PDB file of C-alpha atoms in Angstrom:
ATOM      1  CA  MET A  21     108.480 164.426 136.444  1.00 32.00           C
ATOM      2  CA  PRO A  22     108.803 162.069 139.369  1.00 38.00           C
ATOM      3  CA  ASN A  23     109.113 158.596 139.153  1.00 42.00           C
ATOM      4  CA  LEU A  24     105.690 156.657 140.240  1.00 45.00           C
ATOM      5  CA  ALA A  25     106.719 153.539 140.504  1.00 50.00           C
ATOM      6  CA  VAL A  26     109.024 154.749 143.249  1.00 69.00           C
ATOM      7  CA  ASP A  27     107.476 157.744 144.955  1.00 94.00           C
ATOM      8  CA  PRO A  28     106.048 157.081 148.089  1.00 97.00           C
ATOM      9  CA  VAL A  29     103.509 156.155 149.619  1.00 98.00           C
ATOM     10  CA  LEU A  30     101.849 158.239 152.892  1.00 98.00           C
ATOM     11  CA  VAL A  31     100.008 155.915 154.945  1.00 98.00           C
ATOM     12  CA  VAL A  32      97.710 157.431 157.872  1.00 98.00           C
ATOM     13  CA  ALA A  33      95.197 156.194 160.184  1.00 98.00           C
ATOM     14  CA  ASP A  34      93.371 156.398 162.778  1.00 98.00           C
ATOM     15  CA  ILE A  35      92.630 160.129 163.133  1.00 97.00           C
ATOM     16  CA  HIS A  36      88.893 160.326 164.732  1.00 97.00           C
ATOM     17  CA  LEU A  37      88.005 163.017 163.996  1.00 97.00           C
ATOM     18  CA  GLY A  38      85.080 164.886 167.340  1.00 96.00           C
ATOM     19  CA  ARG A  39      87.565 163.286 169.891  1.00 93.00           C
ATOM     20  CA  LYS A  40      89.098 165.353 172.203  1.00 83.00           C
ATOM     21  CA  GLN A  41      92.688 166.144 171.614  1.00 71.00           C
ATOM     22  CA  HIS A  42      93.659 166.866 175.251  1.00 59.00           C
ATOM     23  CA  GLY A  43      92.579 166.303 178.627  1.00 50.00           C
ATOM     24  CA  ASP A  44      91.979 162.411 179.473  1.00 54.00           C
ATOM     25  CA  LYS A  45      92.212 159.295 178.463  1.00 55.00           C
ATOM     26  CA  LYS A  46      89.877 159.102 175.272  1.00 68.00           C
ATOM     27  CA  THR A  47      92.318 161.898 173.156  1.00 85.00           C
ATOM     28  CA  GLY A  48      92.799 162.108 169.612  1.00 90.00           C
ATOM     29  CA  PRO A  49      95.231 163.743 167.075  1.00 94.00           C
ATOM     30  CA  GLY A  50      92.826 166.071 166.056  1.00 95.00           C
ATOM     31  CA  ILE A  51      93.157 168.710 163.241  1.00 97.00           C
ATOM     32  CA  ALA A  52      96.007 169.843 163.112  1.00 96.00           C
ATOM     33  CA  TRP A  53      97.553 167.201 163.502  1.00 97.00           C
ATOM     34  CA  ALA A  54      96.097 165.829 160.415  1.00 98.00           C
ATOM     35  CA  LEU A  55      97.082 167.917 158.691  1.00 98.00           C
ATOM     36  CA  ASP A  56     100.023 169.092 159.241  1.00 98.00           C
ATOM     37  CA  ALA A  57     101.542 165.194 158.689  1.00 98.00           C
ATOM     38  CA  LEU A  58      99.921 165.235 155.214  1.00 98.00           C
ATOM     39  CA  ASP A  59     101.730 168.592 154.739  1.00 98.00           C
ATOM     40  CA  ARG A  60     104.914 167.286 156.394  1.00 98.00           C
ATOM     41  CA  GLY A  61     104.686 163.038 153.356  1.00 98.00           C
ATOM     42  CA  ALA A  62     104.648 165.633 150.634  1.00 98.00           C
ATOM     43  CA  GLN A  63     107.751 167.106 151.405  1.00 98.00           C
ATOM     44  CA  ALA A  64     109.133 164.194 152.461  1.00 97.00           C
ATOM     45  CA  GLY A  65     108.742 163.327 148.949  1.00 97.00           C
ATOM     46  CA  ALA A  66     104.943 161.121 149.027  1.00 98.00           C
ATOM     47  CA  ARG A  67     102.842 161.689 146.480  1.00 97.00           C
ATOM     48  CA  HIS A  68     100.129 159.214 146.980  1.00 98.00           C
ATOM     49  CA  LEU A  69      98.167 159.180 150.422  1.00 98.00           C
ATOM     50  CA  VAL A  70      95.531 156.368 152.616  1.00 99.00           C
ATOM     51  CA  MET A  71      93.249 156.962 154.684  1.00 98.00           C
ATOM     52  CA  LEU A  72      93.300 153.814 156.554  1.00 98.00           C
ATOM     53  CA  GLY A  73      89.910 154.360 158.544  1.00 98.00           C
ATOM     54  CA  ASP A  74      88.358 155.883 161.588  1.00 98.00           C
ATOM     55  CA  VAL A  75      88.409 159.582 160.248  1.00 98.00           C
ATOM     56  CA  ILE A  76      86.242 160.299 162.487  1.00 98.00           C
ATOM     57  CA  ASP A  77      84.977 158.653 165.625  1.00 97.00           C
ATOM     58  CA  ARG A  78      81.779 157.234 166.535  1.00 96.00           C
ATOM     59  CA  LYS A  79      80.854 158.209 169.283  1.00 94.00           C
ATOM     60  CA  ARG A  80      82.826 161.679 170.344  1.00 93.00           C
ATOM     61  CA  PHE A  81      82.130 164.080 167.044  1.00 95.00           C
ATOM     62  CA  THR A  82      80.249 167.812 166.477  1.00 94.00           C
ATOM     63  CA  ASP A  83      78.481 168.318 163.239  1.00 93.00           C
ATOM     64  CA  ALA A  84      81.814 170.479 162.869  1.00 96.00           C
ATOM     65  CA  THR A  85      83.424 167.618 162.672  1.00 97.00           C
ATOM     66  CA  TYR A  86      82.168 166.687 159.152  1.00 98.00           C
ATOM     67  CA  GLY A  87      84.021 170.053 158.445  1.00 98.00           C
ATOM     68  CA  GLU A  88      87.061 168.440 159.056  1.00 98.00           C
ATOM     69  CA  VAL A  89      86.651 165.434 157.378  1.00 98.00           C
ATOM     70  CA  THR A  90      86.185 167.741 153.999  1.00 98.00           C
ATOM     71  CA  TRP A  91      89.177 170.097 154.928  1.00 98.00           C
ATOM     72  CA  PHE A  92      91.418 166.507 155.533  1.00 98.00           C
ATOM     73  CA  PHE A  93      90.991 164.443 151.962  1.00 98.00           C
ATOM     74  CA  GLN A  94      90.692 167.967 150.471  1.00 98.00           C
ATOM     75  CA  ARG A  95      93.996 169.047 151.743  1.00 98.00           C
ATOM     76  CA  GLY A  96      95.242 165.244 150.564  1.00 98.00           C
ATOM     77  CA  LEU A  97      93.804 165.816 146.948  1.00 98.00           C
ATOM     78  CA  GLU A  98      95.800 169.163 147.033  1.00 98.00           C
ATOM     79  CA  LEU A  99      99.124 166.986 147.980  1.00 98.00           C
ATOM     80  CA  PHE A 100      99.067 163.897 146.401  1.00 98.00           C
ATOM     81  CA  ASP A 101      98.516 162.282 143.151  1.00 97.00           C
ATOM     82  CA  ILE A 102      95.985 159.151 145.268  1.00 98.00           C
ATOM     83  CA  VAL A 103      94.040 159.544 147.299  1.00 98.00           C
ATOM     84  CA  VAL A 104      92.743 156.660 149.180  1.00 98.00           C
ATOM     85  CA  PHE A 105      90.802 156.052 151.925  1.00 99.00           C
ATOM     86  CA  VAL A 106      89.327 152.405 153.494  1.00 99.00           C
ATOM     87  CA  ALA A 107      86.650 152.328 155.744  1.00 98.00           C
ATOM     88  CA  GLY A 108      87.577 151.905 160.114  1.00 98.00           C
ATOM     89  CA  ASN A 109      84.881 150.078 162.354  1.00 98.00           C
ATOM     90  CA  HIS A 110      84.825 154.134 163.643  1.00 98.00           C
ATOM     91  CA  ASP A 111      83.723 155.571 160.269  1.00 98.00           C
ATOM     92  CA  VAL A 112      81.172 152.918 159.044  1.00 98.00           C
ATOM     93  CA  HIS A 113      78.651 154.954 162.236  1.00 98.00           C
ATOM     94  CA  HIS A 114      77.806 157.097 159.867  1.00 98.00           C
ATOM     95  CA  ASP A 115      77.085 158.722 156.059  1.00 97.00           C
ATOM     96  CA  LEU A 116      80.867 159.832 155.065  1.00 98.00           C
ATOM     97  CA  SER A 117      79.455 159.804 151.545  1.00 96.00           C
ATOM     98  CA  GLU A 118      78.610 163.759 151.267  1.00 95.00           C
ATOM     99  CA  VAL A 119      81.383 165.120 153.047  1.00 97.00           C
ATOM    100  CA  ILE A 120      84.697 163.563 151.308  1.00 98.00           C
ATOM    101  CA  PRO A 121      85.208 164.848 148.589  1.00 98.00           C
ATOM    102  CA  GLY A 122      85.438 163.415 144.424  1.00 97.00           C
ATOM    103  CA  GLY A 123      88.557 163.035 143.386  1.00 98.00           C
ATOM    104  CA  VAL A 124      88.506 160.278 147.261  1.00 98.00           C
ATOM    105  CA  VAL A 125      89.142 156.595 145.609  1.00 98.00           C
ATOM    106  CA  VAL A 126      87.220 155.401 148.124  1.00 98.00           C
ATOM    107  CA  ALA A 127      87.939 151.610 148.815  1.00 98.00           C
ATOM    108  CA  GLY A 128      84.897 149.162 148.058  1.00 98.00           C
ATOM    109  CA  ALA A 129      83.978 145.962 151.518  1.00 98.00           C
ATOM    110  CA  GLU A 130      85.249 143.875 149.199  1.00 98.00           C
ATOM    111  CA  PRO A 131      89.218 142.755 148.181  1.00 98.00           C
ATOM    112  CA  GLN A 132      90.314 144.217 145.780  1.00 98.00           C
ATOM    113  CA  THR A 133      93.759 145.631 143.906  1.00 98.00           C
ATOM    114  CA  ILE A 134      94.013 149.976 143.433  1.00 98.00           C
ATOM    115  CA  ARG A 135      96.600 151.444 141.358  1.00 97.00           C
ATOM    116  CA  ALA A 136      98.000 154.751 142.378  1.00 96.00           C
ATOM    117  CA  GLY A 137     101.666 155.464 140.516  1.00 93.00           C
ATOM    118  CA  GLY A 138     102.990 152.127 139.967  1.00 94.00           C
ATOM    119  CA  TRP A 139     101.940 150.792 143.099  1.00 96.00           C
ATOM    120  CA  ALA A 140      99.926 148.474 143.446  1.00 97.00           C
ATOM    121  CA  LEU A 141      97.790 148.632 146.642  1.00 98.00           C
ATOM    122  CA  HIS A 142      95.359 145.814 148.073  1.00 98.00           C
ATOM    123  CA  THR A 143      92.602 146.203 150.018  1.00 98.00           C
ATOM    124  CA  ALA A 144      89.103 145.635 151.384  1.00 98.00           C
ATOM    125  CA  ALA A 145      86.681 148.110 153.633  1.00 98.00           C
ATOM    126  CA  VAL A 146      85.291 147.094 157.543  1.00 98.00           C
ATOM    127  CA  GLU A 147      81.532 146.399 156.674  1.00 98.00           C
ATOM    128  CA  VAL A 148      79.685 147.046 159.557  1.00 98.00           C
ATOM    129  CA  ASP A 149      81.530 147.567 163.102  1.00 98.00           C
ATOM    130  CA  ARG A 150      82.788 144.528 164.401  1.00 97.00           C
ATOM    131  CA  ASP A 151      83.236 142.931 160.823  1.00 98.00           C
ATOM    132  CA  PRO A 152      83.006 139.387 161.895  1.00 98.00           C
ATOM    133  CA  ARG A 153      84.308 138.917 158.172  1.00 98.00           C
ATOM    134  CA  GLN A 154      87.408 136.346 157.334  1.00 98.00           C
ATOM    135  CA  LEU A 155      89.224 138.057 153.575  1.00 98.00           C
ATOM    136  CA  VAL A 156      92.986 137.698 153.771  1.00 98.00           C
ATOM    137  CA  SER A 157      93.092 134.499 151.805  1.00 97.00           C
ATOM    138  CA  LYS A 158      90.353 136.060 149.044  1.00 98.00           C
ATOM    139  CA  PHE A 159      92.987 139.010 148.592  1.00 98.00           C
ATOM    140  CA  PRO A 160      94.133 139.136 145.181  1.00 98.00           C
ATOM    141  CA  ALA A 161      97.343 138.045 143.840  1.00 98.00           C
ATOM    142  CA  PRO A 162     100.788 140.249 144.587  1.00 97.00           C
ATOM    143  CA  VAL A 163     100.422 141.846 140.536  1.00 96.00           C
ATOM    144  CA  GLU A 164     103.412 141.188 139.116  1.00 95.00           C
ATOM    145  CA  GLY A 165     106.581 143.673 138.401  1.00 93.00           C
ATOM    146  CA  LEU A 166     105.368 146.371 140.723  1.00 94.00           C
ATOM    147  CA  PRO A 167     105.832 147.181 144.696  1.00 96.00           C
ATOM    148  CA  ASN A 168     102.650 145.563 145.991  1.00 97.00           C
ATOM    149  CA  LEU A 169     101.403 147.103 149.434  1.00 98.00           C
ATOM    150  CA  GLY A 170      97.967 145.319 151.567  1.00 98.00           C
ATOM    151  CA  LEU A 171      96.091 147.495 153.553  1.00 99.00           C
ATOM    152  CA  LEU A 172      93.296 146.128 155.481  1.00 99.00           C
ATOM    153  CA  HIS A 173      91.831 147.747 159.335  1.00 98.00           C
ATOM    154  CA  THR A 174      91.897 145.182 161.307  1.00 98.00           C
ATOM    155  CA  SER A 175      92.701 143.707 164.391  1.00 98.00           C
ATOM    156  CA  VAL A 176      94.760 140.274 163.267  1.00 98.00           C
ATOM    157  CA  THR A 177      94.797 137.746 166.084  1.00 98.00           C
ATOM    158  CA  GLY A 178      93.369 140.164 168.290  1.00 97.00           C
ATOM    159  CA  GLU A 179      95.258 140.532 171.570  1.00 97.00           C
ATOM    160  CA  TYR A 180      95.985 143.748 170.877  1.00 97.00           C
ATOM    161  CA  SER A 181      92.132 145.138 170.390  1.00 96.00           C
ATOM    162  CA  ASN A 182      89.669 145.809 172.367  1.00 92.00           C
ATOM    163  CA  ASN A 183      86.764 144.555 170.003  1.00 94.00           C
ATOM    164  CA  PRO A 184      87.338 142.446 166.583  1.00 96.00           C
ATOM    165  CA  CYS A 185      87.706 144.558 163.238  1.00 98.00           C
ATOM    166  CA  LEU A 186      88.449 141.819 159.966  1.00 98.00           C
ATOM    167  CA  PRO A 187      90.655 139.360 161.642  1.00 98.00           C
ATOM    168  CA  CYS A 188      93.565 136.958 160.450  1.00 98.00           C
ATOM    169  CA  THR A 189      95.823 135.812 161.253  1.00 98.00           C
ATOM    170  CA  ARG A 190     100.008 136.573 160.561  1.00 98.00           C
ATOM    171  CA  ASP A 191     100.860 132.780 158.244  1.00 98.00           C
ATOM    172  CA  GLU A 192      97.917 134.712 156.326  1.00 98.00           C
ATOM    173  CA  LEU A 193      98.857 138.774 155.426  1.00 98.00           C
ATOM    174  CA  ALA A 194     102.124 136.653 155.492  1.00 98.00           C
ATOM    175  CA  ALA A 195     100.726 133.973 152.155  1.00 98.00           C
ATOM    176  CA  CYS A 196      99.392 136.473 150.199  1.00 98.00           C
ATOM    177  CA  GLY A 197     103.585 137.125 148.692  1.00 98.00           C
ATOM    178  CA  TYR A 198     102.833 141.462 149.613  1.00 98.00           C
ATOM    179  CA  GLY A 199     105.751 143.983 150.442  1.00 97.00           C
ATOM    180  CA  ALA A 200     104.905 144.419 153.281  1.00 98.00           C
ATOM    181  CA  TRP A 201     101.314 145.378 155.542  1.00 98.00           C
ATOM    182  CA  LEU A 202     100.591 148.892 156.556  1.00 99.00           C
ATOM    183  CA  LEU A 203      97.050 148.477 159.344  1.00 99.00           C
ATOM    184  CA  GLY A 204      95.182 150.041 160.968  1.00 98.00           C
ATOM    185  CA  HIS A 205      92.605 150.197 164.210  1.00 98.00           C
ATOM    186  CA  VAL A 206      95.584 149.266 167.049  1.00 98.00           C
ATOM    187  CA  HIS A 207      95.967 153.046 168.334  1.00 97.00           C
ATOM    188  CA  GLN A 208      99.580 152.439 169.563  1.00 96.00           C
ATOM    189  CA  ARG A 209     102.240 151.556 166.974  1.00 97.00           C
ATOM    190  CA  ILE A 210     102.626 147.583 166.812  1.00 98.00           C
ATOM    191  CA  THR A 211     104.895 145.852 164.656  1.00 98.00           C
ATOM    192  CA  LEU A 212     103.937 141.573 163.825  1.00 98.00           C
ATOM    193  CA  SER A 213     107.226 141.389 161.187  1.00 97.00           C
ATOM    194  CA  ASP A 214     110.138 142.576 160.146  1.00 95.00           C
ATOM    195  CA  ALA A 215     110.780 140.946 156.580  1.00 92.00           C
ATOM    196  CA  PRO A 216     108.750 141.588 155.133  1.00 95.00           C
ATOM    197  CA  PHE A 217     107.208 144.359 156.772  1.00 97.00           C
ATOM    198  CA  ALA A 218     103.112 144.169 158.904  1.00 98.00           C
ATOM    199  CA  GLY A 219     102.040 146.695 161.500  1.00 98.00           C
ATOM    200  CA  TRP A 220     100.275 148.970 162.706  1.00 98.00           C
ATOM    201  CA  VAL A 221     100.303 152.707 161.747  1.00 98.00           C
ATOM    202  CA  GLY A 222      98.876 153.608 165.275  1.00 97.00           C
ATOM    203  CA  MET A 223      97.248 157.242 166.485  1.00 97.00           C
ATOM    204  CA  GLY A 224      98.888 159.957 166.049  1.00 96.00           C
ATOM    205  CA  LYS A 225     102.216 158.579 164.241  1.00 97.00           C
ATOM    206  CA  ALA A 226     102.258 158.032 160.332  1.00 98.00           C
ATOM    207  CA  TYR A 227     104.339 155.779 158.327  1.00 98.00           C
ATOM    208  CA  LEU A 228     106.018 155.889 154.775  1.00 98.00           C
ATOM    209  CA  ALA A 229     105.605 153.081 152.496  1.00 98.00           C
ATOM    210  CA  VAL A 230     108.546 153.643 149.658  1.00 97.00           C
ATOM    211  CA  ALA A 231     109.494 150.943 146.927  1.00 95.00           C
ATOM    212  CA  SER A 232     113.079 148.832 146.588  1.00 85.00           C
ATOM    213  CA  GLY A 233     112.807 147.229 143.167  1.00 75.00           C
ATOM    214  CA  ASN A 234     109.320 145.130 143.462  1.00 70.00           C
ATOM    215  CA  GLY A 235     110.225 145.032 147.600  1.00 87.00           C
ATOM    216  CA  VAL A 236     108.775 148.139 150.089  1.00 97.00           C
ATOM    217  CA  SER A 237     110.294 149.332 153.032  1.00 96.00           C
ATOM    218  CA  VAL A 238     108.326 151.122 156.450  1.00 97.00           C
ATOM    219  CA  ARG A 239     110.216 154.472 157.309  1.00 97.00           C
ATOM    220  CA  ASN A 240     108.690 156.614 159.567  1.00 96.00           C
ATOM    221  CA  LEU A 241     107.568 160.214 158.912  1.00 95.00           C
TER     222      LEU A 241
END
């Protein structure tokens, strides 16, 4: 049996299913990329999956897109022990309750800790688009003896984003004392801090969070 305390967590964000995959500036990676990322993450040893917001686009979708959302999460449940969904600002425009399969852990809108194997995952979902709540100072304390990973769909201080979303500061992120923070919302892969790591996953990208003792390292998929 694998040692769940050290098995990596695959984190993806901002897939924006429904966007065209090519042809204009409002593109997204598409369902084929998303499913391939899940397969590659499992092959790399990840046993847990976090979808860190904006699985579906706010405006660019069809009825078929809801089927793609189900397909994505169903494949995740086939490959991983724990699948977590943290809603982003685009997701709150949709009722996804009927298309997210049972078995997916859906994060609530208030700060919480989700256990995934030997991990402590600290997160809160977006409640409304342009969510103004400043929540990071209310996040739970690190769980002693476990790798602690912060997960938030956030604009942080806003310079990399068009619209605010769960705003916070770099100092607030660092003050939580987690081994790393992985962020959604900004579509570029931007690192805010190297030690401990804090940065956006980026659109069409994925990270592996890897436990080392009680610390966390972040690797490109």
